[in-house]
Coordinates of C-alpha atoms and ligand atoms in Angstrom, one line a residue:
M255 CA 83.0 112.4 71.6
A256 CA 79.4 111.5 72.1
V257 CA 79.9 108.7 69.5
I258 CA 83.0 107.3 71.3
D259 CA 81.1 107.5 74.6
R260 CA 78.4 105.4 73.2
L261 CA 80.8 103.0 71.6
L262 CA 82.7 102.4 74.8
A263 CA 79.5 102.4 77.1
P264 CA 79.9 99.2 79.2
D265 CA 76.9 97.4 77.7
S266 CA 77.4 98.4 74.1
A267 CA 77.4 95.8 71.4
F268 CA 80.8 97.2 70.4
Q269 CA 82.2 96.8 73.8
Q270 CA 80.8 93.3 74.3
R271 CA 82.2 92.2 70.9
F272 CA 85.8 93.4 71.9
F273 CA 86.0 92.0 75.2
F274 CA 88.3 89.4 73.9
L275 CA 91.0 92.1 73.4
A276 CA 90.8 93.1 77.1
K277 CA 90.7 89.4 78.3
R278 CA 94.3 89.2 79.0
F279 CA 94.3 92.1 81.3
V280 CA 90.7 91.8 82.8
A281 CA 89.8 88.6 84.7
G282 CA 86.1 88.7 83.2
E283 CA 83.0 90.7 83.3
T284 CA 81.3 89.0 86.2
G285 CA 82.2 88.5 90.0
R286 CA 82.1 84.6 89.3
A287 CA 84.7 85.0 86.3
A288 CA 87.0 87.0 88.9
M289 CA 86.5 84.3 91.5
D290 CA 87.6 81.5 89.1
A291 CA 90.6 83.6 88.0
I292 CA 91.6 84.0 91.6
A293 CA 91.3 80.4 92.6
A294 CA 93.5 79.5 89.6
L295 CA 96.2 82.3 90.7
N296 CA 96.0 80.8 94.4
A297 CA 96.7 77.3 93.1
E298 CA 99.7 78.8 91.6
G299 CA 100.9 80.3 94.8
F300 CA 99.8 84.0 94.2
S301 CA 97.5 86.0 96.6
A302 CA 95.3 88.5 94.9
T303 CA 93.4 91.9 95.3
L304 CA 90.1 92.4 93.5
D305 CA 89.1 95.5 91.7
F306 CA 85.7 96.1 90.5
L307 CA 86.4 98.3 87.5
G308 CA 84.8 101.6 87.3
E309 CA 85.8 105.2 88.1
D310 CA 84.7 108.7 87.8
V311 CA 81.1 108.0 89.0
T312 CA 79.0 111.2 89.2
E313 CA 75.8 110.2 90.9
R314 CA 75.1 109.0 94.4
G315 CA 73.1 105.9 93.2
A316 CA 76.0 104.7 91.1
A317 CA 78.5 105.2 93.9
R318 CA 76.2 103.1 96.3
A319 CA 76.0 100.4 93.5
T320 CA 79.7 100.2 93.6
R321 CA 79.8 99.9 97.3
D322 CA 77.1 97.1 97.1
E323 CA 79.1 95.2 94.5
Y324 CA 82.0 95.3 97.0
F325 CA 79.8 94.0 99.8
R326 CA 78.8 91.0 97.3
L327 CA 82.5 90.5 96.4
L328 CA 83.7 90.3 99.9
E329 CA 81.1 87.7 100.7
A330 CA 82.0 85.7 97.7
I331 CA 85.7 85.8 98.6
A332 CA 84.8 84.4 102.0
A333 CA 82.3 81.8 100.7
R334 CA 84.8 80.7 97.9
G335 CA 87.5 80.6 100.5
V336 CA 90.1 82.2 98.1
E337 CA 93.1 84.2 99.2
S338 CA 92.3 87.8 98.3
N339 CA 91.5 91.3 99.5
V340 CA 90.1 94.2 97.6
S341 CA 91.2 97.5 95.9
V342 CA 88.8 100.3 95.5
K343 CA 88.9 103.5 93.6
L344 CA 87.3 106.4 95.6
T345 CA 86.0 108.2 92.3
A346 CA 83.9 105.0 92.0
M347 CA 82.5 105.3 95.5
G348 CA 81.4 109.0 94.9
L349 CA 84.5 111.2 95.4
L350 CA 83.5 113.5 92.6
V351 CA 80.0 113.8 93.9
D352 CA 81.0 114.6 97.5
E353 CA 84.0 113.7 99.6
D354 CA 81.6 112.6 102.5
V355 CA 79.8 110.2 100.1
A356 CA 83.1 108.5 99.3
F357 CA 84.1 108.4 102.9
E358 CA 80.8 106.8 103.9
N359 CA 80.9 104.2 101.2
A360 CA 84.5 103.3 101.7
A361 CA 83.9 103.2 105.5
A362 CA 81.1 100.6 105.0
V363 CA 83.4 98.5 102.7
C364 CA 86.3 98.6 105.5
A365 CA 83.6 97.6 107.9
A366 CA 82.3 94.6 105.8
A367 CA 85.8 93.5 105.1
R368 CA 86.4 92.9 108.8
A369 CA 84.5 89.7 108.4
N370 CA 87.0 88.2 105.9
A371 CA 90.1 86.2 106.5
D372 CA 92.0 89.1 104.8
P373 CA 90.3 92.2 105.8
F374 CA 92.5 94.6 104.1
V375 CA 91.1 97.4 101.7
R376 CA 93.4 99.1 99.4
I377 CA 92.5 102.5 98.0
D378 CA 93.9 102.9 94.5
M379 CA 95.5 106.3 93.6
E380 CA 94.1 108.1 90.6
G381 CA 94.9 111.2 88.7
S382 CA 96.5 114.3 90.4
A383 CA 93.3 116.2 90.7
V384 CA 91.9 113.8 93.3
V385 CA 95.3 112.7 95.2
D386 CA 94.6 115.2 98.1
A387 CA 91.0 114.3 98.5
T388 CA 92.1 110.6 98.3
L389 CA 94.6 111.1 101.1
R390 CA 92.2 113.0 103.1
V391 CA 89.4 110.2 102.9
H392 CA 92.2 107.8 103.9
A393 CA 93.1 109.8 107.0
R394 CA 89.4 110.1 108.1
L395 CA 88.9 106.3 107.7
R396 CA 92.0 105.7 110.0
E397 CA 90.8 108.3 112.5
A398 CA 87.3 106.7 112.5
G399 CA 89.1 103.4 113.6
H400 CA 89.5 101.6 110.2
D401 CA 92.9 100.3 110.7
N402 CA 92.5 97.7 107.8
V403 CA 93.0 100.3 105.0
G404 CA 96.0 101.5 103.0
I405 CA 96.9 103.7 100.1
V406 CA 98.9 103.9 96.8
L407 CA 101.7 106.3 96.2
Q408 CA 103.0 107.1 92.7
A409 CA 106.8 107.5 92.4
Y410 CA 106.4 110.0 89.4
L411 CA 104.7 112.7 91.6
K412 CA 107.1 115.5 92.8
R413 CA 104.9 115.5 96.1
T414 CA 105.7 111.9 96.9
P415 CA 108.7 112.2 99.3
A416 CA 106.5 114.1 101.8
D417 CA 103.6 111.5 101.3
I418 CA 106.1 108.7 102.0
E419 CA 107.2 110.2 105.1
S420 CA 103.6 110.8 106.5
A421 CA 102.7 107.1 105.6
I422 CA 105.7 105.9 107.4
A423 CA 104.9 108.1 110.5
S424 CA 101.3 106.9 110.6
Q425 CA 102.2 103.1 110.0
T426 CA 100.0 103.2 106.9
R427 CA 100.3 100.2 104.4
V428 CA 101.6 101.7 101.1
R429 CA 101.5 100.1 97.6
L430 CA 104.3 101.9 95.8
C431 CA 103.8 102.2 91.9
K432 CA 105.2 104.5 89.1
G433 CA 101.9 106.0 88.4
A434 CA 99.6 105.5 85.5
Y435 CA 98.0 108.8 84.6
N436 CA 99.4 111.4 82.2
E437 CA 100.6 114.2 84.5
P438 CA 102.1 117.6 83.6
P439 CA 105.9 118.2 84.2
E440 CA 105.1 120.9 86.7
I441 CA 104.0 118.1 89.1
A442 CA 105.5 115.0 87.8
L443 CA 108.8 113.4 86.8
K444 CA 108.5 112.5 83.1
E445 CA 111.8 110.6 82.3
M446 CA 111.9 106.9 83.1
P447 CA 115.5 106.9 84.5
E448 CA 114.4 109.6 87.0
I449 CA 111.1 107.9 87.9
R450 CA 113.1 104.5 88.5
R451 CA 115.6 106.4 90.8
A452 CA 112.7 108.0 92.8
Y453 CA 110.9 104.6 92.9
L454 CA 113.9 102.9 94.3
R455 CA 114.6 105.5 97.0
Y456 CA 111.0 105.3 98.1
A457 CA 111.0 101.6 98.1
E458 CA 114.0 101.5 100.3
S459 CA 112.4 103.9 102.8
L460 CA 109.3 101.9 102.9
L461 CA 111.1 98.6 103.2
V462 CA 113.2 99.8 106.1
R463 CA 110.9 102.1 107.9
G464 CA 107.3 101.3 106.5
T465 CA 104.6 98.9 107.3
Y466 CA 104.3 95.7 104.9
P467 CA 104.9 97.7 101.6
G468 CA 103.7 96.5 98.4
I469 CA 106.3 96.8 95.7
A470 CA 104.1 97.1 92.7
T471 CA 106.0 97.0 89.5
H472 CA 106.8 94.7 86.4
D473 CA 110.2 96.5 86.0
E474 CA 112.8 93.9 86.1
R475 CA 115.6 96.4 86.9
L476 CA 113.5 97.6 90.0
I477 CA 112.6 94.0 91.2
A478 CA 116.3 93.1 90.8
A479 CA 117.3 96.2 92.9
V480 CA 114.7 95.5 95.6
R481 CA 115.7 91.8 95.9
Q482 CA 119.3 92.8 96.2
F483 CA 118.5 95.8 98.7
T484 CA 116.4 93.3 101.0
G485 CA 119.0 90.6 100.7
E486 CA 121.8 93.0 101.9
H487 CA 119.6 94.5 104.7
G488 CA 118.3 91.2 106.1
I489 CA 114.7 92.3 105.3
A490 CA 112.8 89.0 105.5
K491 CA 110.6 88.0 102.4
D492 CA 107.4 88.1 104.5
R493 CA 107.8 91.8 105.5
F494 CA 106.9 93.1 102.1
E495 CA 105.2 91.7 98.8
F496 CA 105.6 92.2 95.1
Q497 CA 102.4 93.2 93.3
M498 CA 101.7 92.9 89.6
L499 CA 98.8 93.3 87.3
Y500 CA 96.8 90.5 86.1
G501 CA 98.0 89.1 82.7
I502 CA 101.1 91.3 82.6
R503 CA 104.5 89.4 82.7
P504 CA 103.2 86.1 84.1
E505 CA 106.6 84.4 83.6
L506 CA 108.1 87.2 85.9
Q507 CA 105.3 86.7 88.5
R508 CA 105.9 82.8 88.5
A509 CA 109.7 83.3 88.8
L510 CA 109.3 85.5 92.0
V511 CA 107.0 82.9 93.5
A512 CA 109.5 80.2 92.7
A513 CA 112.2 82.3 94.4
G514 CA 110.1 82.4 97.6
Y515 CA 108.7 86.0 97.4
R516 CA 105.2 86.8 98.2
V517 CA 103.4 88.1 95.0
R518 CA 99.9 89.6 94.8
I519 CA 98.2 89.9 91.6
Y520 CA 95.7 92.8 91.0
V521 CA 92.7 91.2 89.3
P522 CA 90.2 93.8 87.7
Y523 CA 86.8 92.5 86.6
G524 CA 83.6 94.2 85.4
T525 CA 81.9 95.7 82.3
H526 CA 83.6 99.1 82.7
W527 CA 87.0 97.9 81.4
A528 CA 87.6 100.6 78.9
G529 CA 89.5 103.1 80.8
Y530 CA 91.7 100.5 82.6
F531 CA 92.4 98.7 79.2
Y532 CA 93.4 102.0 77.6
R533 CA 95.9 102.8 80.2
R534 CA 97.4 99.3 79.9
I535 CA 97.8 99.6 76.2
M536 CA 99.0 103.2 76.2
E537 CA 101.7 102.7 78.8
R538 CA 103.6 99.7 77.2
K539 CA 104.3 98.9 73.4
E540 CA 104.3 95.2 74.5
N541 CA 100.7 95.4 75.6
A542 CA 99.6 97.2 72.5
L543 CA 101.4 94.7 70.3
F544 CA 99.7 91.9 72.1
V545 CA 96.4 93.4 71.6
L546 CA 97.1 94.0 67.7
G547 CA 98.3 90.3 67.7
S548 CA 95.0 89.2 69.1
L549 CA 93.0 91.3 66.5
L550 CA 95.1 89.9 63.6
K551 CA 94.6 86.2 64.8
R552 CA 90.7 86.6 64.4
Ligands
LIG678 P1 106.9 99.5 82.9 O1 105.5 99.5 82.4 O2 107.6 100.7 83.1 O3 107.6 98.3 82.4 C1 108.8 97.7 83.0 C2 109.5 96.8 81.9 O4 108.6 95.8 81.7 C3 109.8 97.6 80.6 O5 111.1 97.3 80.4 C4 108.8 96.8 79.8 O6 109.4 96.7 78.4 C5 108.5 95.6 80.3 N1 107.1 95.1 80.0 C6 106.2 95.8 80.7 N2 104.7 95.2 80.1 C7 105.3 94.2 79.5 C8 104.5 93.1 78.8 N3 103.0 93.2 78.8 N4 105.2 92.3 78.2 C9 106.5 92.3 78.2 N5 107.3 93.2 78.8 C10 106.6 94.2 79.5 N6 99.0 103.1 89.0 C11 98.3 104.2 89.5 O7 98.4 105.5 89.1 N7 97.4 104.0 90.7 C12 97.3 102.9 91.2 O8 96.5 102.8 92.2 C13 98.1 101.7 90.6 N8 97.9 100.4 91.1 C14 98.7 99.4 90.6 C15 98.6 98.2 91.2 C16 99.5 97.1 90.8 C17 99.5 95.9 91.5 C18 100.5 97.5 89.7 C19 101.4 96.6 89.4 C20 100.4 98.7 89.1 C21 99.5 99.7 89.5 N9 99.6 100.8 88.9 C22 98.8 101.9 89.5 C23 100.1 101.1 87.6 C24 101.6 101.6 87.7 O9 101.4 103.0 88.1 C25 102.3 101.5 86.3 O10 101.4 102.3 85.4 C26 102.4 100.2 85.7 O11 102.8 99.2 86.8 C27 103.5 100.1 84.8 O12 104.8 100.4 85.3 P2 105.8 99.2 85.8 O13 106.6 99.8 86.8 O14 105.1 98.1 86.1 O15 106.8 99.1 84.5

């Protein structure tokens, strides 16, 4: 484990050498590279949300450093004039150190984001161990007057129906995704057809009664079902957005823009790309095959 930790340490020679593998899914290792990627996406009609990669921070100093990187990032978004907001992970803001630390850092980011054309701050959802704490911090942010913040809900969790209803009641902006962590069957649906059915049920509730939902999926069946549902219910294309990950199914991303839908691309960047990259290759054989292909081409 110690050897693996050393190999995957953000500045290790190993990781620097293998960034070419992650390049399709990670916009770059610097804020400047991320800005360039967003400008290119904007030119194709996409908006973006920027994520500074990192999670599971266990020291206050590191959590503050994440917060400060977001300050720089928000300034860079404004200076470059790109169409983007930001996504944050509360474990990178200190949630595992102390809930108050995460709250204070996230509140500072929300306050700084107010100066931007798109002031919205999305709190990503992480593993089930921190779902309650993440929702509590979000609720505290709203109580403290930060109305430019929203959450992510995961369709695979069995608790999600209640979370959807409370998000609708509090007019919280929700990004709906399937869920990316390996959760036990006691708390999570494990079969894809079941997850899809749940996803569509929640998507419909959010589209009819929610506040500008983000439909985050690359699943063509779900996207077709949402397009049909919104068409049949007269839900205008500017009342929601599709969201997809940088580098995943770009042809599908472009087809949605061409059909007049709003599409936001989640753009991760930074040197701590190993965890994010691992989740992408583990969840889809297409992604693993792409990475294998890149290796063989070298
Ligand atoms: P899924 O991966 O199930 O794929 C759907 C279909 O697309 C499959 O038929 C597959 O074959 C095809 N496909 C997929 N990738 C392909 C590829 N590269 N090439 C060709 N075909 C491919 N999760 C979380 O827990 N917390 C969070 O905060 C977020 N945030 C987030 C933001 C955004 C914008 C997105 C899009 C996703 C997230 N996620 C997330 C991740 C999410 O939970 C989920 O793990 C992934 O989106 C994968 O599920 P999908 O519904 O996209 O399709």
